[in-house]
Short mmCIF file of C-alpha atoms in Angstrom, two decimals:
data_model
loop_
_atom_site.label_atom_id
_atom_site.label_comp_id
_atom_site.label_asym_id
_atom_site.label_seq_id
_atom_site.Cartn_x
_atom_site.Cartn_y
_atom_site.Cartn_z
CA UNK A 1 -12.53 -1.95 1.01
CA UNK A 2 -12.70 -4.39 -1.44
CA UNK A 3 -11.35 -7.87 -1.83
CA UNK A 4 -8.75 -6.25 -4.45
CA UNK A 5 -6.97 -4.27 -2.24
CA UNK A 6 -3.27 -3.94 -2.53
CA UNK A 7 -2.94 -2.62 1.13
CA UNK A 8 -4.58 -5.73 3.26
CA UNK A 9 -2.74 -4.67 6.19
CA UNK A 10 -4.20 -0.96 6.15
CA UNK A 11 -7.45 -0.11 8.02
CA UNK A 12 -9.63 1.95 5.82
CA UNK A 13 -11.83 3.28 8.57
CA UNK A 14 -8.53 4.81 10.10
CA UNK A 15 -6.96 6.88 6.84
CA UNK A 16 -10.68 7.72 5.70
CA UNK A 17 -11.58 9.20 9.48
CA UNK A 18 -7.97 11.31 9.70
CA UNK A 19 -8.95 12.58 6.22
CA UNK A 20 -12.58 13.47 7.25
CA UNK A 21 -10.91 14.95 10.31
CA UNK A 22 -9.01 17.31 8.45
CA UNK A 23 -11.55 18.26 5.79
CA UNK A 24 -13.94 19.36 8.34
CA UNK A 25 -11.17 21.27 10.44
CA UNK A 26 -11.16 22.78 7.16
CA UNK A 27 -14.80 23.84 6.79
CA UNK A 28 -17.29 23.75 4.05
CA UNK A 29 -17.34 27.16 2.00
CA UNK A 30 -19.99 27.75 -0.55
CA UNK A 31 -18.49 27.50 -3.18
CA UNK A 32 -20.23 26.97 -6.25
CA UNK A 33 -19.67 26.10 -9.80
CA UNK A 34 -21.09 30.00 -11.18
CA UNK A 35 -22.39 33.22 -9.14
CA UNK A 36 -25.59 32.85 -6.82
CA UNK A 37 -26.20 29.29 -7.75
CA UNK A 38 -25.74 28.52 -4.07
CA UNK A 39 -29.34 30.24 -3.66
CA UNK A 40 -30.77 27.66 -6.33
CA UNK A 41 -29.88 24.60 -4.17
CA UNK A 42 -32.76 22.41 -3.68
CA UNK A 43 -33.56 19.00 -1.98
CA UNK A 44 -32.87 16.24 -4.56
CA UNK A 45 -35.48 14.00 -6.07
CA UNK A 46 -35.73 9.96 -6.03
CA UNK A 47 -34.29 9.73 -8.91
CA UNK A 48 -31.35 11.92 -8.28
CA UNK A 49 -30.96 10.21 -4.78
CA UNK A 50 -30.64 6.65 -6.43
CA UNK A 51 -27.98 8.20 -9.13
CA UNK A 52 -26.02 9.26 -5.91
CA UNK A 53 -26.24 5.98 -4.22
CA UNK A 54 -24.99 4.33 -7.11
CA UNK A 55 -22.26 6.33 -8.01
CA UNK A 56 -19.58 4.51 -5.62
CA UNK A 57 -20.86 1.22 -6.96
CA UNK A 58 -20.92 2.29 -10.18
CA UNK A 59 -17.09 3.47 -9.58
CA UNK A 60 -15.73 0.24 -8.18
CA UNK A 61 -16.48 -1.68 -11.27
CA UNK A 62 -15.10 0.90 -13.81
CA UNK A 63 -11.81 0.56 -15.39
CA UNK A 64 -9.14 2.85 -14.80
CA UNK A 65 -9.71 6.56 -15.69
CA UNK A 66 -7.36 9.62 -16.25
CA UNK A 67 -8.05 12.61 -13.84
CA UNK A 68 -7.00 16.22 -13.93
CA UNK A 69 -6.31 17.41 -10.24
CA UNK A 70 -6.89 21.16 -9.51
CA UNK A 71 -5.64 22.65 -5.62
CA UNK A 72 -5.30 26.26 -4.74
CA UNK A 73 -1.98 27.11 -2.98
CA UNK A 74 -1.85 29.95 -1.93
CA UNK A 75 -4.26 32.02 -4.09
CA UNK A 76 -2.79 30.29 -7.21
CA UNK A 77 -3.94 26.92 -8.57
CA UNK A 78 -1.64 24.24 -9.41
CA UNK A 79 -2.64 21.49 -11.65
CA UNK A 80 -1.53 17.66 -11.81
CA UNK A 81 -1.98 14.68 -14.36
CA UNK A 82 -2.68 11.29 -13.18
CA UNK A 83 -5.00 8.09 -13.30
CA UNK A 84 -6.85 6.44 -10.95
CA UNK A 85 -7.55 2.38 -10.08
CA UNK A 86 -10.95 2.51 -8.88
CA UNK A 87 -10.81 -1.08 -7.46
CA UNK A 88 -6.86 -0.74 -5.52
CA UNK A 89 -7.44 1.98 -5.01
CA UNK A 90 -4.69 3.68 -6.03
CA UNK A 91 -3.25 6.94 -7.50
CA UNK A 92 -0.82 7.55 -9.91
CA UNK A 93 -0.07 11.31 -10.89
CA UNK A 94 2.80 14.02 -11.75
CA UNK A 95 2.81 16.45 -9.47
CA UNK A 96 4.58 19.81 -9.40
CA UNK A 97 6.82 20.42 -6.67
CA UNK A 98 8.56 23.57 -4.47
CA UNK A 99 11.56 23.71 -6.76
CA UNK A 100 9.87 24.33 -9.98
CA UNK A 101 9.96 20.80 -11.05
CA UNK A 102 7.60 17.64 -10.70
CA UNK A 103 7.69 14.38 -8.99
CA UNK A 104 5.86 10.85 -9.29
CA UNK A 105 3.34 10.10 -6.73
CA UNK A 106 1.76 6.93 -6.09
CA UNK A 107 -1.01 7.15 -3.29
CA UNK A 108 -3.17 3.94 -1.67
CA UNK A 109 -5.15 4.78 1.18
CA UNK A 110 -3.14 5.83 3.91
CA UNK A 111 0.03 5.83 2.18
CA UNK A 112 2.08 8.05 -0.81
CA UNK A 113 5.34 6.78 -2.59
CA UNK A 114 7.54 9.52 -4.31
CA UNK A 115 10.10 9.59 -6.41
CA UNK A 116 12.37 12.01 -9.01
CA UNK A 117 10.28 13.03 -11.64
CA UNK A 118 10.15 10.42 -14.97
CA UNK A 119 8.21 12.50 -17.96
CA UNK A 120 8.76 9.85 -20.48
CA UNK A 121 7.43 7.03 -17.97
CA UNK A 122 4.33 8.67 -16.92
CA UNK A 123 3.73 9.64 -20.42
CA UNK A 124 3.50 6.38 -21.43
CA UNK A 125 1.52 5.06 -17.83
CA UNK A 126 4.71 3.01 -17.03
CA UNK A 127 5.35 2.91 -13.36
CA UNK A 128 9.37 2.87 -12.78
CA UNK A 129 10.77 0.29 -10.58
CA UNK A 130 13.17 2.34 -8.78
CA UNK A 131 13.73 5.35 -6.09
CA UNK A 132 10.42 5.33 -4.40
CA UNK A 133 10.34 6.43 -0.90
CA UNK A 134 6.99 6.42 1.30
CA UNK A 135 5.21 7.86 3.91
CA UNK A 136 2.22 8.38 6.15
CA UNK A 137 -0.47 10.46 4.88
CA UNK A 138 -1.25 13.86 6.51
CA UNK A 139 1.45 13.53 9.18
CA UNK A 140 4.58 12.86 6.58
CA UNK A 141 3.49 16.14 4.59
CA UNK A 142 6.38 18.59 4.62
CA UNK A 143 4.86 21.32 2.55
CA UNK A 144 1.22 22.89 2.11
CA UNK A 145 1.09 21.30 -1.42
CA UNK A 146 1.75 17.80 -0.23
CA UNK A 147 -1.10 18.13 2.51
CA UNK A 148 -3.10 19.43 0.23
CA UNK A 149 -2.70 16.22 -1.74
CA UNK A 150 -2.85 13.92 0.48
CA UNK A 151 -6.09 15.34 1.63
CA UNK A 152 -7.47 15.32 -2.22
CA UNK A 153 -6.31 12.02 -2.77
CA UNK A 154 -7.74 10.00 0.42
CA UNK A 155 -10.78 11.77 -0.34
CA UNK A 156 -10.84 10.01 -3.86
CA UNK A 157 -10.56 7.01 -2.30
CA UNK A 158 -13.90 7.27 -0.50
CA UNK A 159 -15.62 7.58 -3.90
CA UNK A 160 -15.80 3.23 -4.46
CA UNK A 161 -17.62 1.06 -2.59
CA UNK A 162 -18.11 -2.45 -3.78
CA UNK A 163 -22.52 -1.96 -2.66
CA UNK A 164 -24.70 0.98 -3.21
CA UNK A 165 -25.45 3.39 -0.61
CA UNK A 166 -28.75 4.18 0.74
CA UNK A 167 -30.79 6.37 -1.14
CA UNK A 168 -33.34 7.00 1.25
CA UNK A 169 -29.99 8.72 3.69
CA UNK A 170 -29.64 10.61 0.68
CA UNK A 171 -32.34 11.92 -0.19
CA UNK A 172 -32.46 13.48 3.34
CA UNK A 173 -28.92 15.05 3.20
CA UNK A 174 -27.98 15.93 -0.02
CA UNK A 175 -28.92 19.19 -2.16
CA UNK A 176 -28.73 19.84 -5.89
CA UNK A 177 -26.81 22.85 -6.92
CA UNK A 178 -27.14 23.35 -10.42
CA UNK A 179 -26.76 22.57 -13.85
CA UNK A 180 -23.87 23.05 -16.06
CA UNK A 181 -21.47 21.32 -18.49
CA UNK A 182 -18.34 19.33 -18.13
CA UNK A 183 -16.38 18.64 -20.95
CA UNK A 184 -19.29 18.35 -23.13
CA UNK A 185 -21.37 16.75 -21.29
CA UNK A 186 -24.39 18.33 -19.09
CA UNK A 187 -24.35 17.82 -15.66
CA UNK A 188 -26.24 17.93 -12.45
CA UNK A 189 -23.79 19.02 -9.61
CA UNK A 190 -24.91 18.11 -5.67
CA UNK A 191 -23.75 18.85 -2.29
CA UNK A 192 -23.61 15.57 -0.54
CA UNK A 193 -21.82 14.40 2.70
CA UNK A 194 -18.69 12.11 1.79
CA UNK A 195 -19.28 8.82 2.25
CA UNK A 196 -17.11 6.51 3.98
CA UNK A 197 -17.24 3.19 5.62
CA UNK A 198 -17.82 2.50 9.34
CA UNK A 199 -15.71 -0.47 11.66
CA UNK A 200 -19.13 -2.50 11.12
CA UNK A 201 -18.74 -1.59 7.39
CA UNK A 202 -22.24 0.44 6.86
CA UNK A 203 -21.70 3.74 5.43
CA UNK A 204 -21.22 6.64 7.75
CA UNK A 205 -22.89 10.36 5.89
CA UNK A 206 -24.32 12.46 8.43
CA UNK A 207 -21.21 12.94 10.48
CA UNK A 208 -19.15 13.85 7.05
CA UNK A 209 -18.05 16.78 5.85
CA UNK A 210 -19.50 17.60 2.54
CA UNK A 211 -18.65 17.64 -1.19
CA UNK A 212 -19.44 18.69 -4.38
CA UNK A 213 -20.20 15.77 -7.15
CA UNK A 214 -21.30 16.39 -10.48
CA UNK A 215 -22.83 13.66 -12.57
CA UNK A 216 -23.44 13.17 -16.36
CA UNK A 217 -27.28 11.57 -16.78
CA UNK A 218 -25.93 7.77 -17.07
CA UNK A 219 -24.46 8.64 -13.01
CA UNK A 220 -20.78 8.98 -14.10
CA UNK A 221 -19.06 11.18 -11.89
CA UNK A 222 -16.94 14.18 -13.95
CA UNK A 223 -16.25 15.97 -11.05
CA UNK A 224 -15.45 15.85 -7.60
CA UNK A 225 -14.77 18.92 -5.36
CA UNK A 226 -13.63 19.25 -1.78
CA UNK A 227 -12.38 21.52 0.65
CA UNK A 228 -8.88 21.51 1.47
CA UNK A 229 -8.49 24.79 3.72
CA UNK A 230 -8.21 27.56 0.94
CA UNK A 231 -10.88 30.27 -0.35
CA UNK A 232 -11.54 28.22 -3.35
CA UNK A 233 -12.14 24.60 -3.62
CA UNK A 234 -9.76 21.63 -4.99
CA UNK A 235 -11.45 19.66 -7.54
CA UNK A 236 -10.79 15.97 -9.64
CA UNK A 237 -12.10 16.48 -13.38
CA UNK A 238 -12.69 12.56 -14.43
CA UNK A 239 -11.91 12.29 -18.01
CA UNK A 240 -13.86 9.40 -19.53
CA UNK A 241 -12.81 10.19 -23.07
CA UNK A 242 -9.48 9.96 -22.73
CA UNK A 243 -8.06 6.31 -23.66
CA UNK A 244 -5.01 4.79 -22.38
CA UNK A 245 -3.48 1.58 -21.96
CA UNK A 246 -3.62 0.57 -18.31
CA UNK A 247 -1.82 -2.75 -18.70
CA UNK A 248 1.52 -1.17 -16.74
CA UNK A 249 -0.79 0.53 -14.12
CA UNK A 250 -0.02 -1.32 -10.89
CA UNK A 251 1.51 -0.12 -7.44
CA UNK A 252 4.99 -0.49 -6.80
CA UNK A 253 6.45 -3.33 -4.61
CA UNK A 254 6.54 -0.64 -1.73
CA UNK A 255 2.80 0.01 -1.67
CA UNK A 256 2.00 -4.18 -2.04
CA UNK A 257 2.29 -4.18 -5.81
CA UNK A 258 -0.64 -5.32 -8.56
CA UNK A 259 -3.97 -5.66 -7.23
CA UNK A 260 -5.27 -9.36 -5.56
CA UNK A 261 -8.05 -11.11 -5.74
CA UNK A 262 -7.89 -13.78 -2.73
CA UNK A 263 -9.27 -17.18 -3.77
CA UNK A 264 -8.89 -20.63 -2.50
CA UNK A 265 -5.78 -22.25 -3.37
CA UNK A 266 -6.17 -26.22 -4.94
CA UNK A 267 -5.06 -29.16 -3.95
CA UNK A 268 -2.04 -29.11 -6.06
CA UNK A 269 -1.09 -25.95 -4.53
CA UNK A 270 -1.96 -26.44 -1.17
CA UNK A 271 0.30 -29.54 -1.43
CA UNK A 272 3.41 -27.36 -2.51
CA UNK A 273 2.40 -25.14 0.58
CA UNK A 274 2.46 -27.82 3.01
CA UNK A 275 5.99 -28.64 2.07
CA UNK A 276 7.44 -24.95 1.55
CA UNK A 277 8.93 -25.13 5.04
CA UNK A 278 10.04 -28.15 5.12
CA UNK A 279 11.88 -27.95 2.04
CA UNK A 280 14.35 -24.88 3.45
CA UNK A 281 15.50 -26.78 6.45
CA UNK A 282 18.64 -28.02 5.34
CA UNK A 283 19.05 -25.37 2.84
CA UNK A 284 20.75 -21.83 2.63
CA UNK A 285 19.74 -18.58 0.61
CA UNK A 286 20.67 -15.36 -0.70
CA UNK A 287 18.88 -12.24 0.79
CA UNK A 288 17.67 -8.90 -0.56
CA UNK A 289 16.27 -6.64 1.91
CA UNK A 290 14.34 -3.65 1.63
CA UNK A 291 12.13 -2.11 3.79
CA UNK A 292 10.46 0.89 4.83
CA UNK A 293 11.29 2.41 8.22
CA UNK A 294 9.74 5.85 8.35
CA UNK A 295 8.62 9.03 6.18
CA UNK A 296 10.87 9.02 3.31
CA UNK A 297 13.37 6.32 4.90
CA UNK A 298 14.31 2.54 3.71
CA UNK A 299 16.36 0.08 5.03
CA UNK A 300 18.21 -2.15 2.42
CA UNK A 301 20.33 -5.32 3.14
CA UNK A 302 22.03 -7.96 1.48
CA UNK A 303 23.32 -11.29 3.24
CA UNK A 304 22.37 -14.80 3.80
CA UNK A 305 20.04 -17.00 5.58
CA UNK A 306 21.03 -20.43 7.07
CA UNK A 307 18.39 -22.48 7.71
CA UNK A 308 20.97 -25.24 8.84
CA UNK A 309 21.70 -23.48 12.08
CA UNK A 310 18.82 -20.82 11.96
CA UNK A 311 21.19 -18.13 11.64
CA UNK A 312 20.40 -14.67 9.24
CA UNK A 313 23.98 -12.60 8.38
CA UNK A 314 23.31 -9.33 6.72
CA UNK A 315 24.98 -5.57 5.82
CA UNK A 316 21.93 -2.96 6.33
CA UNK A 317 22.08 0.45 5.05
CA UNK A 318 20.00 3.07 6.00
CA UNK A 319 19.80 7.10 6.82
CA UNK A 320 22.37 6.64 9.59
CA UNK A 321 24.79 4.75 8.32
CA UNK A 322 25.64 0.69 7.50
CA UNK A 323 25.59 -1.75 9.95
CA UNK A 324 26.24 -5.45 10.33
CA UNK A 325 22.84 -7.40 11.85
CA UNK A 326 23.33 -11.15 13.02
CA UNK A 327 19.85 -13.06 14.24
CA UNK A 328 19.28 -16.59 15.55
CA UNK A 329 16.46 -17.53 17.29
CA UNK A 330 17.00 -16.17 20.63
CA UNK A 331 17.82 -12.63 19.85
CA UNK A 332 19.82 -10.51 17.80
CA UNK A 333 22.87 -8.41 17.45
CA UNK A 334 24.07 -5.71 15.30
CA UNK A 335 27.87 -3.86 14.76
CA UNK A 336 28.97 -0.88 12.71
CA UNK A 337 30.35 -2.22 9.34
CA UNK A 338 33.78 -1.38 8.29
CA UNK A 339 32.68 -1.17 4.83
CA UNK A 340 29.86 -1.63 1.88
CA UNK A 341 30.37 -5.32 2.23
CA UNK A 342 29.53 -8.57 4.35
CA UNK A 343 32.59 -9.82 5.72
CA UNK A 344 32.75 -13.60 4.97
CA UNK A 345 32.98 -14.13 9.04
CA UNK A 346 31.31 -11.85 11.61
CA UNK A 347 33.85 -9.68 13.32
CA UNK A 348 34.71 -10.98 17.19
CA UNK A 349 33.91 -7.88 18.85
CA UNK A 350 31.71 -4.50 18.79
CA UNK A 351 28.55 -6.45 18.98
CA UNK A 352 25.54 -5.05 20.95
CA UNK A 353 22.98 -8.24 21.65
CA UNK A 354 19.37 -7.94 22.37
CA UNK A 355 17.85 -11.19 23.77
CA UNK A 356 14.37 -11.66 22.77
CA UNK A 357 13.78 -12.26 26.61
CA UNK A 358 15.38 -8.92 27.50
CA UNK A 359 12.92 -6.45 29.09
CA UNK A 360 13.50 -3.72 26.99
CA UNK A 361 13.45 -6.29 23.86
CA UNK A 362 10.54 -4.21 22.02
CA UNK A 363 12.02 -1.46 22.43
CA UNK A 364 14.14 -2.23 19.71
CA UNK A 365 12.40 -4.58 17.95
CA UNK A 366 11.65 -2.99 14.81
CA UNK A 367 10.46 -4.16 10.88
CA UNK A 368 13.64 -5.10 10.09
CA UNK A 369 13.76 -7.59 12.82
CA UNK A 370 10.46 -8.72 12.12
CA UNK A 371 11.16 -9.57 8.82
CA UNK A 372 14.18 -11.07 9.32
CA UNK A 373 12.53 -13.06 12.46
CA UNK A 374 9.90 -14.38 10.01
CA UNK A 375 12.85 -15.60 7.16
CA UNK A 376 14.12 -18.01 10.10
CA UNK A 377 10.53 -19.04 10.84
CA UNK A 378 10.26 -20.43 6.97
CA UNK A 379 12.10 -23.49 7.67
CA UNK A 380 10.42 -26.61 9.73
CA UNK A 381 11.42 -29.93 10.34
CA UNK A 382 8.39 -31.45 9.13
CA UNK A 383 6.01 -30.89 6.19
CA UNK A 384 2.61 -28.93 7.00
CA UNK A 385 -0.63 -30.69 6.82
CA UNK A 386 -1.73 -30.09 3.00
CA UNK A 387 -5.20 -30.59 3.93
CA UNK A 388 -5.86 -27.80 6.69
CA UNK A 389 -3.43 -25.55 4.18
CA UNK A 390 -6.18 -26.09 1.70
CA UNK A 391 -8.69 -24.65 4.14
CA UNK A 392 -6.37 -21.57 5.68
CA UNK A 393 -4.10 -20.83 2.57
CA UNK A 394 -5.27 -18.08 -0.28
CA UNK A 395 -3.96 -17.52 -3.37
CA UNK A 396 -3.62 -14.02 -4.13
CA UNK A 397 -2.67 -13.61 -7.47
CA UNK A 398 -0.26 -14.78 -9.98
CA UNK A 399 2.85 -13.37 -11.35
CA UNK A 400 5.24 -13.82 -14.47
CA UNK A 401 8.74 -13.06 -13.78
CA UNK A 402 11.34 -13.90 -16.22
CA UNK A 403 9.06 -15.91 -17.71
CA UNK A 404 8.77 -18.41 -14.90
CA UNK A 405 4.82 -18.07 -13.11
CA UNK A 406 5.26 -17.12 -9.45
CA UNK A 407 2.30 -17.51 -6.90
CA UNK A 408 1.86 -14.92 -4.65
CA UNK A 409 0.05 -16.75 -1.54
CA UNK A 410 -0.55 -16.31 2.30
CA UNK A 411 -1.25 -19.12 4.62
CA UNK A 412 -0.38 -18.63 8.66
CA UNK A 413 2.58 -19.71 10.05
CA UNK A 414 2.50 -21.29 14.00
CA UNK A 415 1.69 -17.88 16.40
CA UNK A 416 0.13 -15.83 13.21
CA UNK A 417 -2.90 -13.61 14.29
CA UNK A 418 -6.10 -14.84 12.36
CA UNK A 419 -7.13 -12.67 9.34
CA UNK A 420 -9.50 -12.19 6.43
CA UNK A 421 -8.53 -13.87 3.31
CA UNK A 422 -5.71 -11.16 1.43
CA UNK A 423 -5.09 -8.91 4.83
CA UNK A 424 -2.75 -10.97 6.39
CA UNK A 425 0.70 -9.47 7.40
CA UNK A 426 2.57 -11.68 5.54
CA UNK A 427 2.81 -13.00 1.94
CA UNK A 428 4.65 -15.30 0.52
CA UNK A 429 6.09 -15.58 -3.39
CA UNK A 430 6.33 -19.07 -4.81
CA UNK A 431 8.52 -20.21 -7.99
CA UNK A 432 7.09 -24.03 -8.40
CA UNK A 433 8.25 -25.45 -4.73
CA UNK A 434 10.65 -22.24 -3.84
CA UNK A 435 9.66 -19.78 -1.95
CA UNK A 436 11.37 -16.84 -3.49
CA UNK A 437 10.47 -13.81 -1.82
CA UNK A 438 8.80 -12.78 1.37
CA UNK A 439 6.36 -9.81 1.97
CA UNK A 440 5.65 -8.02 5.13
CA UNK A 441 3.41 -5.47 5.69
CA UNK A 442 4.57 -2.35 7.78
CA UNK A 443 3.32 0.75 9.24
CA UNK A 444 5.27 2.41 6.37
CA UNK A 445 4.50 0.20 3.26
CA UNK A 446 5.79 -3.40 2.31
CA UNK A 447 8.87 -4.75 3.31
CA UNK A 448 10.46 -7.32 1.31
CA UNK A 449 13.09 -10.35 1.62
CA UNK A 450 13.90 -11.60 -1.95
CA UNK A 451 15.42 -15.06 -1.83
CA UNK A 452 17.61 -16.92 -4.36
CA UNK A 453 19.69 -20.27 -4.09
CA UNK A 454 22.88 -19.83 -3.19
CA UNK A 455 25.04 -22.27 -1.10
CA UNK A 456 27.05 -20.75 2.35
CA UNK A 457 29.46 -22.37 4.71
CA UNK A 458 27.84 -22.06 8.29
CA UNK A 459 28.69 -18.63 10.38
CA UNK A 460 30.99 -19.10 12.96
CA UNK A 461 29.48 -16.48 15.49
CA UNK A 462 31.57 -15.82 18.26
CA UNK A 463 30.77 -18.32 21.28
CA UNK A 464 30.11 -15.41 23.57
CA UNK A 465 27.58 -13.85 21.37
CA UNK A 466 26.27 -17.22 20.10
CA UNK A 467 25.04 -17.47 24.34
CA UNK A 468 23.48 -14.75 24.24
CA UNK A 469 21.29 -14.96 21.26
CA UNK A 470 20.58 -18.40 20.94
#
């Protein structure tokens, strides 16, 4: 995966190998573009091997492209239109559903996000902000169509690489299949392994199942076909002649938002980052929480963070209902909520407390707790060392929000595991010197805590509860 990935917390090898296994189980059917063509296979020439070897590198440097997806399901062909951003990589498509309508789909390596149809937005290549839920690829699929789309989308994500593949290896493993014409362009079709990255970063080819690649004379990929377990191959046509405005084409927040390009921070930004946590030390803020917690499940919350007393007090809503949530450095507690609003003072009774020192603490500690405790850690009595931040912090991208410039950065907090640039578990959105959002990379997508300036009185925690959670 490239440095511009929007999913730094995901392992490229993990999701690709899962897809490779799925395709391998399906097997390879010798389906060709015309009758008898499979009998005409021959080894590729040196020029053809070089053309194939450069395909993924060419894709990586290409602009987003329109695609037409065709998948066989129970003897019928289901088609969907979409757009593919090679560099993230990310697919945005409008896909038929089992009820006869459509759903909008965004896919990145390992994750699928879906929402109700919005044909107008899709036709404008606009991505609605609300209504999305995420699920894991393959394991979270609920229908044969979803499984097939998962396999095909993930197979597409293998078609981009920062560097060219080894033409000598492809010369050994690829075969020429036939000539053809796609969208008026002459093409040559090749049968070759699906190319993925190993844990060491080298291309893995020989152990992979195969696919069909149809390339034009310039080496542009015009059609990609792979077996997804039906009698015919699933295919993706790349519509290079379709022009569109890709300015609004970005992953939703639950999938990481727009692409990132990690770079070193300058002295001014390093100094700002070094003072962010100290700036919160005597402050309070309103918190809006969005946390993907399972396939199709999102927990939302609203409340306050008080760094003066190191207390988070929230009202949470998820599929199981509503609850109150209190957290302090030593632990957290939950209680049933009696309504949709956060009570001004926490109730005196009904709390279930979990100290972080409890033996079973890990069993109850999930993504909501992880994000809230990171919020508590975003205050410190003293500023960080600006020179150290200049070495360890990275600027990922710059957004414009309501006319203001927001720097999306990553930097280490005490106890964080070391991570390559762009791959930290946490990201921070800074508007000037103010922390406006904390993002956390989780198993089901990107959790977010948006912060806004608000003065809150100190939360009066029942004494016995305060003793338990510190």
